[in-house]
JSON list of C-alpha atoms in Angstrom, two decimals:
[
{"chain": "A", "resi": 1, "resn": "MET", "atom": "CA", "xyz": [-12.03, 15.37, 28.83]},
{"chain": "A", "resi": 2, "resn": "ASN", "atom": "CA", "xyz": [-13.64, 17.65, 26.24]},
{"chain": "A", "resi": 3, "resn": "GLN", "atom": "CA", "xyz": [-16.18, 16.06, 23.94]},
{"chain": "A", "resi": 4, "resn": "VAL", "atom": "CA", "xyz": [-17.15, 16.91, 20.40]},
{"chain": "A", "resi": 5, "resn": "HIS", "atom": "CA", "xyz": [-20.86, 16.57, 19.69]},
{"chain": "A", "resi": 6, "resn": "VAL", "atom": "CA", "xyz": [-21.83, 15.44, 16.19]},
{"chain": "A", "resi": 7, "resn": "THR", "atom": "CA", "xyz": [-25.43, 15.60, 14.96]},
{"chain": "A", "resi": 8, "resn": "ILE", "atom": "CA", "xyz": [-26.11, 13.99, 11.58]},
{"chain": "A", "resi": 9, "resn": "CYS", "atom": "CA", "xyz": [-29.34, 14.88, 9.81]},
{"chain": "A", "resi": 10, "resn": "THR", "atom": "CA", "xyz": [-31.15, 11.74, 8.72]},
{"chain": "A", "resi": 11, "resn": "GLY", "atom": "CA", "xyz": [-34.12, 13.47, 7.09]},
{"chain": "A", "resi": 12, "resn": "THR", "atom": "CA", "xyz": [-35.06, 12.19, 3.65]},
{"chain": "A", "resi": 13, "resn": "ALA", "atom": "CA", "xyz": [-33.10, 14.76, 1.62]},
{"chain": "A", "resi": 14, "resn": "CYS", "atom": "CA", "xyz": [-29.99, 14.47, 3.76]},
{"chain": "A", "resi": 15, "resn": "TYR", "atom": "CA", "xyz": [-30.15, 10.68, 3.89]},
{"chain": "A", "resi": 16, "resn": "VAL", "atom": "CA", "xyz": [-30.35, 10.23, 0.12]},
{"chain": "A", "resi": 17, "resn": "MET", "atom": "CA", "xyz": [-27.77, 12.98, -0.57]},
{"chain": "A", "resi": 18, "resn": "GLY", "atom": "CA", "xyz": [-25.07, 11.24, 1.47]},
{"chain": "A", "resi": 19, "resn": "GLY", "atom": "CA", "xyz": [-26.30, 11.08, 5.05]},
{"chain": "A", "resi": 20, "resn": "ALA", "atom": "CA", "xyz": [-26.21, 7.29, 4.92]},
{"chain": "A", "resi": 21, "resn": "ASP", "atom": "CA", "xyz": [-22.46, 7.43, 4.22]},
{"chain": "A", "resi": 22, "resn": "LEU", "atom": "CA", "xyz": [-22.03, 9.85, 7.12]},
{"chain": "A", "resi": 23, "resn": "LEU", "atom": "CA", "xyz": [-23.81, 7.44, 9.45]},
{"chain": "A", "resi": 24, "resn": "GLY", "atom": "CA", "xyz": [-21.33, 4.79, 8.34]},
{"chain": "A", "resi": 25, "resn": "ALA", "atom": "CA", "xyz": [-18.46, 7.09, 9.37]},
{"chain": "A", "resi": 26, "resn": "VAL", "atom": "CA", "xyz": [-19.66, 7.03, 12.98]},
{"chain": "A", "resi": 27, "resn": "ASP", "atom": "CA", "xyz": [-17.91, 3.71, 13.59]},
{"chain": "A", "resi": 28, "resn": "ILE", "atom": "CA", "xyz": [-14.66, 5.18, 12.27]},
{"chain": "A", "resi": 29, "resn": "LEU", "atom": "CA", "xyz": [-14.96, 8.23, 14.52]},
{"chain": "A", "resi": 30, "resn": "LEU", "atom": "CA", "xyz": [-15.78, 6.16, 17.59]},
{"chain": "A", "resi": 31, "resn": "GLU", "atom": "CA", "xyz": [-12.90, 3.77, 16.92]},
{"chain": "A", "resi": 32, "resn": "LYS", "atom": "CA", "xyz": [-10.46, 6.62, 16.36]},
{"chain": "A", "resi": 33, "resn": "TYR", "atom": "CA", "xyz": [-11.54, 8.99, 19.14]},
{"chain": "A", "resi": 34, "resn": "GLY", "atom": "CA", "xyz": [-13.51, 6.86, 21.61]},
{"chain": "A", "resi": 35, "resn": "GLY", "atom": "CA", "xyz": [-15.56, 8.76, 24.15]},
{"chain": "A", "resi": 36, "resn": "ARG", "atom": "CA", "xyz": [-14.25, 12.12, 22.96]},
{"chain": "A", "resi": 37, "resn": "VAL", "atom": "CA", "xyz": [-16.87, 12.07, 20.19]},
{"chain": "A", "resi": 38, "resn": "VAL", "atom": "CA", "xyz": [-20.58, 11.83, 20.91]},
{"chain": "A", "resi": 39, "resn": "CYS", "atom": "CA", "xyz": [-22.81, 11.21, 17.92]},
{"chain": "A", "resi": 40, "resn": "GLU", "atom": "CA", "xyz": [-26.55, 11.42, 17.45]},
{"chain": "A", "resi": 41, "resn": "GLY", "atom": "CA", "xyz": [-28.91, 11.32, 14.52]},
{"chain": "A", "resi": 42, "resn": "SER", "atom": "CA", "xyz": [-31.67, 13.84, 13.97]},
{"chain": "A", "resi": 43, "resn": "THR", "atom": "CA", "xyz": [-34.76, 13.16, 11.91]},
{"chain": "A", "resi": 44, "resn": "CYS", "atom": "CA", "xyz": [-34.41, 16.65, 10.42]},
{"chain": "A", "resi": 45, "resn": "LEU", "atom": "CA", "xyz": [-32.23, 19.61, 11.29]},
{"chain": "A", "resi": 46, "resn": "GLY", "atom": "CA", "xyz": [-34.32, 21.91, 9.05]},
{"chain": "A", "resi": 47, "resn": "TYR", "atom": "CA", "xyz": [-31.40, 23.54, 7.25]},
{"chain": "A", "resi": 48, "resn": "CYS", "atom": "CA", "xyz": [-32.55, 22.55, 3.76]},
{"chain": "A", "resi": 49, "resn": "LYS", "atom": "CA", "xyz": [-35.11, 25.38, 4.05]},
{"chain": "A", "resi": 50, "resn": "LEU", "atom": "CA", "xyz": [-32.33, 28.00, 4.12]},
{"chain": "A", "resi": 51, "resn": "GLY", "atom": "CA", "xyz": [-31.99, 28.27, 0.36]},
{"chain": "A", "resi": 52, "resn": "LYS", "atom": "CA", "xyz": [-29.99, 27.01, -2.58]},
{"chain": "A", "resi": 53, "resn": "GLN", "atom": "CA", "xyz": [-26.59, 27.94, -1.13]},
{"chain": "A", "resi": 54, "resn": "HIS", "atom": "CA", "xyz": [-27.19, 25.41, 1.66]},
{"chain": "A", "resi": 55, "resn": "LYS", "atom": "CA", "xyz": [-27.39, 21.85, 0.35]},
{"chain": "A", "resi": 56, "resn": "ALA", "atom": "CA", "xyz": [-27.86, 18.47, 1.99]},
{"chain": "A", "resi": 57, "resn": "PRO", "atom": "CA", "xyz": [-26.52, 16.52, 3.74]},
{"chain": "A", "resi": 58, "resn": "PHE", "atom": "CA", "xyz": [-26.15, 18.59, 6.90]},
{"chain": "A", "resi": 59, "resn": "VAL", "atom": "CA", "xyz": [-24.09, 17.81, 9.97]},
{"chain": "A", "resi": 60, "resn": "LYS", "atom": "CA", "xyz": [-23.44, 19.86, 13.09]},
{"chain": "A", "resi": 61, "resn": "VAL", "atom": "CA", "xyz": [-20.07, 19.47, 14.80]},
{"chain": "A", "resi": 62, "resn": "ASN", "atom": "CA", "xyz": [-20.53, 21.27, 18.10]},
{"chain": "A", "resi": 63, "resn": "ASP", "atom": "CA", "xyz": [-21.98, 24.60, 16.88]},
{"chain": "A", "resi": 64, "resn": "ARG", "atom": "CA", "xyz": [-20.46, 24.43, 13.40]},
{"chain": "A", "resi": 65, "resn": "LEU", "atom": "CA", "xyz": [-22.78, 23.58, 10.51]},
{"chain": "A", "resi": 66, "resn": "LEU", "atom": "CA", "xyz": [-21.45, 21.54, 7.60]},
{"chain": "A", "resi": 67, "resn": "ALA", "atom": "CA", "xyz": [-23.48, 21.73, 4.37]},
{"chain": "A", "resi": 68, "resn": "GLN", "atom": "CA", "xyz": [-22.89, 19.20, 1.58]},
{"chain": "A", "resi": 69, "resn": "ALA", "atom": "CA", "xyz": [-21.04, 17.22, 4.22]},
{"chain": "A", "resi": 70, "resn": "THR", "atom": "CA", "xyz": [-18.84, 14.32, 3.23]},
{"chain": "A", "resi": 71, "resn": "VAL", "atom": "CA", "xyz": [-17.11, 11.70, 5.33]},
{"chain": "A", "resi": 72, "resn": "GLU", "atom": "CA", "xyz": [-13.85, 13.58, 4.75]},
{"chain": "A", "resi": 73, "resn": "SER", "atom": "CA", "xyz": [-15.26, 16.98, 5.76]},
{"chain": "A", "resi": 74, "resn": "LEU", "atom": "CA", "xyz": [-16.88, 15.42, 8.85]},
{"chain": "A", "resi": 75, "resn": "GLU", "atom": "CA", "xyz": [-13.60, 13.81, 9.94]},
{"chain": "A", "resi": 76, "resn": "LYS", "atom": "CA", "xyz": [-11.71, 17.07, 9.35]},
{"chain": "A", "resi": 77, "resn": "ALA", "atom": "CA", "xyz": [-14.26, 19.10, 11.35]},
{"chain": "A", "resi": 78, "resn": "VAL", "atom": "CA", "xyz": [-14.08, 16.62, 14.25]},
{"chain": "A", "resi": 79, "resn": "GLU", "atom": "CA", "xyz": [-10.27, 16.73, 14.21]},
{"chain": "A", "resi": 80, "resn": "GLU", "atom": "CA", "xyz": [-10.34, 20.54, 14.18]},
{"chain": "A", "resi": 81, "resn": "ALA", "atom": "CA", "xyz": [-12.85, 20.63, 17.05]},
{"chain": "A", "resi": 82, "resn": "LEU", "atom": "CA", "xyz": [-10.76, 18.21, 19.09]},
{"chain": "A", "resi": 83, "resn": "GLY", "atom": "CA", "xyz": [-7.64, 20.23, 18.37]},
{"chain": "A", "resi": 84, "resn": "ALA", "atom": "CA", "xyz": [-9.34, 23.45, 19.42]},
{"chain": "A", "resi": 85, "resn": "ALA", "atom": "CA", "xyz": [-10.63, 21.85, 22.60]},
{"chain": "A", "resi": 86, "resn": "ALA", "atom": "CA", "xyz": [-7.35, 20.17, 23.59]},
{"chain": "A", "resi": 87, "resn": "GLY", "atom": "CA", "xyz": [-4.69, 22.46, 22.12]},
{"chain": "A", "resi": 88, "resn": "ASP", "atom": "CA", "xyz": [-2.23, 21.76, 19.34]},
{"chain": "A", "resi": 89, "resn": "GLY", "atom": "CA", "xyz": [-0.09, 19.36, 21.38]},
{"chain": "A", "resi": 90, "resn": "GLN", "atom": "CA", "xyz": [-3.01, 17.05, 22.08]},
{"chain": "A", "resi": 91, "resn": "ALA", "atom": "CA", "xyz": [-4.12, 17.14, 18.44]},
{"chain": "A", "resi": 92, "resn": "ASP", "atom": "CA", "xyz": [-0.60, 16.05, 17.42]},
{"chain": "A", "resi": 93, "resn": "ALA", "atom": "CA", "xyz": [-0.71, 13.24, 20.00]},
{"chain": "A", "resi": 94, "resn": "ASP", "atom": "CA", "xyz": [-4.07, 12.12, 18.63]},
{"chain": "A", "resi": 95, "resn": "ARG", "atom": "CA", "xyz": [-2.68, 11.90, 15.10]},
{"chain": "A", "resi": 96, "resn": "SER", "atom": "CA", "xyz": [0.34, 9.94, 16.29]},
{"chain": "A", "resi": 97, "resn": "GLY", "atom": "CA", "xyz": [-1.84, 7.39, 18.10]},
{"chain": "A", "resi": 98, "resn": "ALA", "atom": "CA", "xyz": [-0.77, 8.38, 21.62]},
{"chain": "A", "resi": 99, "resn": "GLY", "atom": "CA", "xyz": [-3.47, 8.15, 24.25]},
{"chain": "A", "resi": 100, "resn": "LYS", "atom": "CA", "xyz": [-5.72, 5.71, 22.40]},
{"chain": "A", "resi": 101, "resn": "GLY", "atom": "CA", "xyz": [-8.17, 3.74, 24.46]},
{"chain": "A", "resi": 102, "resn": "GLU", "atom": "CA", "xyz": [-8.81, 6.54, 26.93]},
{"chain": "A", "resi": 103, "resn": "GLY", "atom": "CA", "xyz": [-12.55, 6.76, 26.26]},
{"chain": "A", "resi": 104, "resn": "VAL", "atom": "CA", "xyz": [-15.39, 4.33, 25.99]},
{"chain": "A", "resi": 105, "resn": "PRO", "atom": "CA", "xyz": [-17.38, 4.66, 22.77]},
{"chain": "A", "resi": 106, "resn": "GLY", "atom": "CA", "xyz": [-20.91, 5.96, 23.21]},
{"chain": "A", "resi": 107, "resn": "PRO", "atom": "CA", "xyz": [-23.93, 4.74, 21.31]},
{"chain": "A", "resi": 108, "resn": "ALA", "atom": "CA", "xyz": [-23.89, 4.98, 17.54]},
{"chain": "A", "resi": 109, "resn": "CYS", "atom": "CA", "xyz": [-26.28, 7.34, 15.82]},
{"chain": "A", "resi": 110, "resn": "GLY", "atom": "CA", "xyz": [-29.87, 6.33, 16.30]},
{"chain": "A", "resi": 111, "resn": "GLU", "atom": "CA", "xyz": [-29.14, 3.98, 19.20]},
{"chain": "A", "resi": 112, "resn": "ALA", "atom": "CA", "xyz": [-30.58, 4.79, 22.59]},
{"chain": "A", "resi": 113, "resn": "ASP", "atom": "CA", "xyz": [-28.29, 5.00, 25.58]},
{"chain": "A", "resi": 114, "resn": "ASN", "atom": "CA", "xyz": [-30.51, 3.29, 28.13]},
{"chain": "A", "resi": 115, "resn": "GLY", "atom": "CA", "xyz": [-27.68, 2.55, 30.47]}
]
């Protein structure tokens, strides 16, 4: 099973510019995709130093950086990453609801996995 790794910046700028909403989307992603999505928070990803064309909040989906990320752009990037990892047929099955319940949700952002 391929996993998509999501890292949400929770630094001050990212948090106040919409990172809090992105953290709220974690539950939606875990419910929809189960163990195929692994999420973590980061106190600062450091991308706000890149200049004016790069604006908070920042999220990394695998190696892809999302600037000015929204819940919608995060969900789309995760769906694209899952589709790329599994092939078009699996992505279609995911959208239709087939195969749900295959994974066990991991910890939400900011929670330790001490298990």
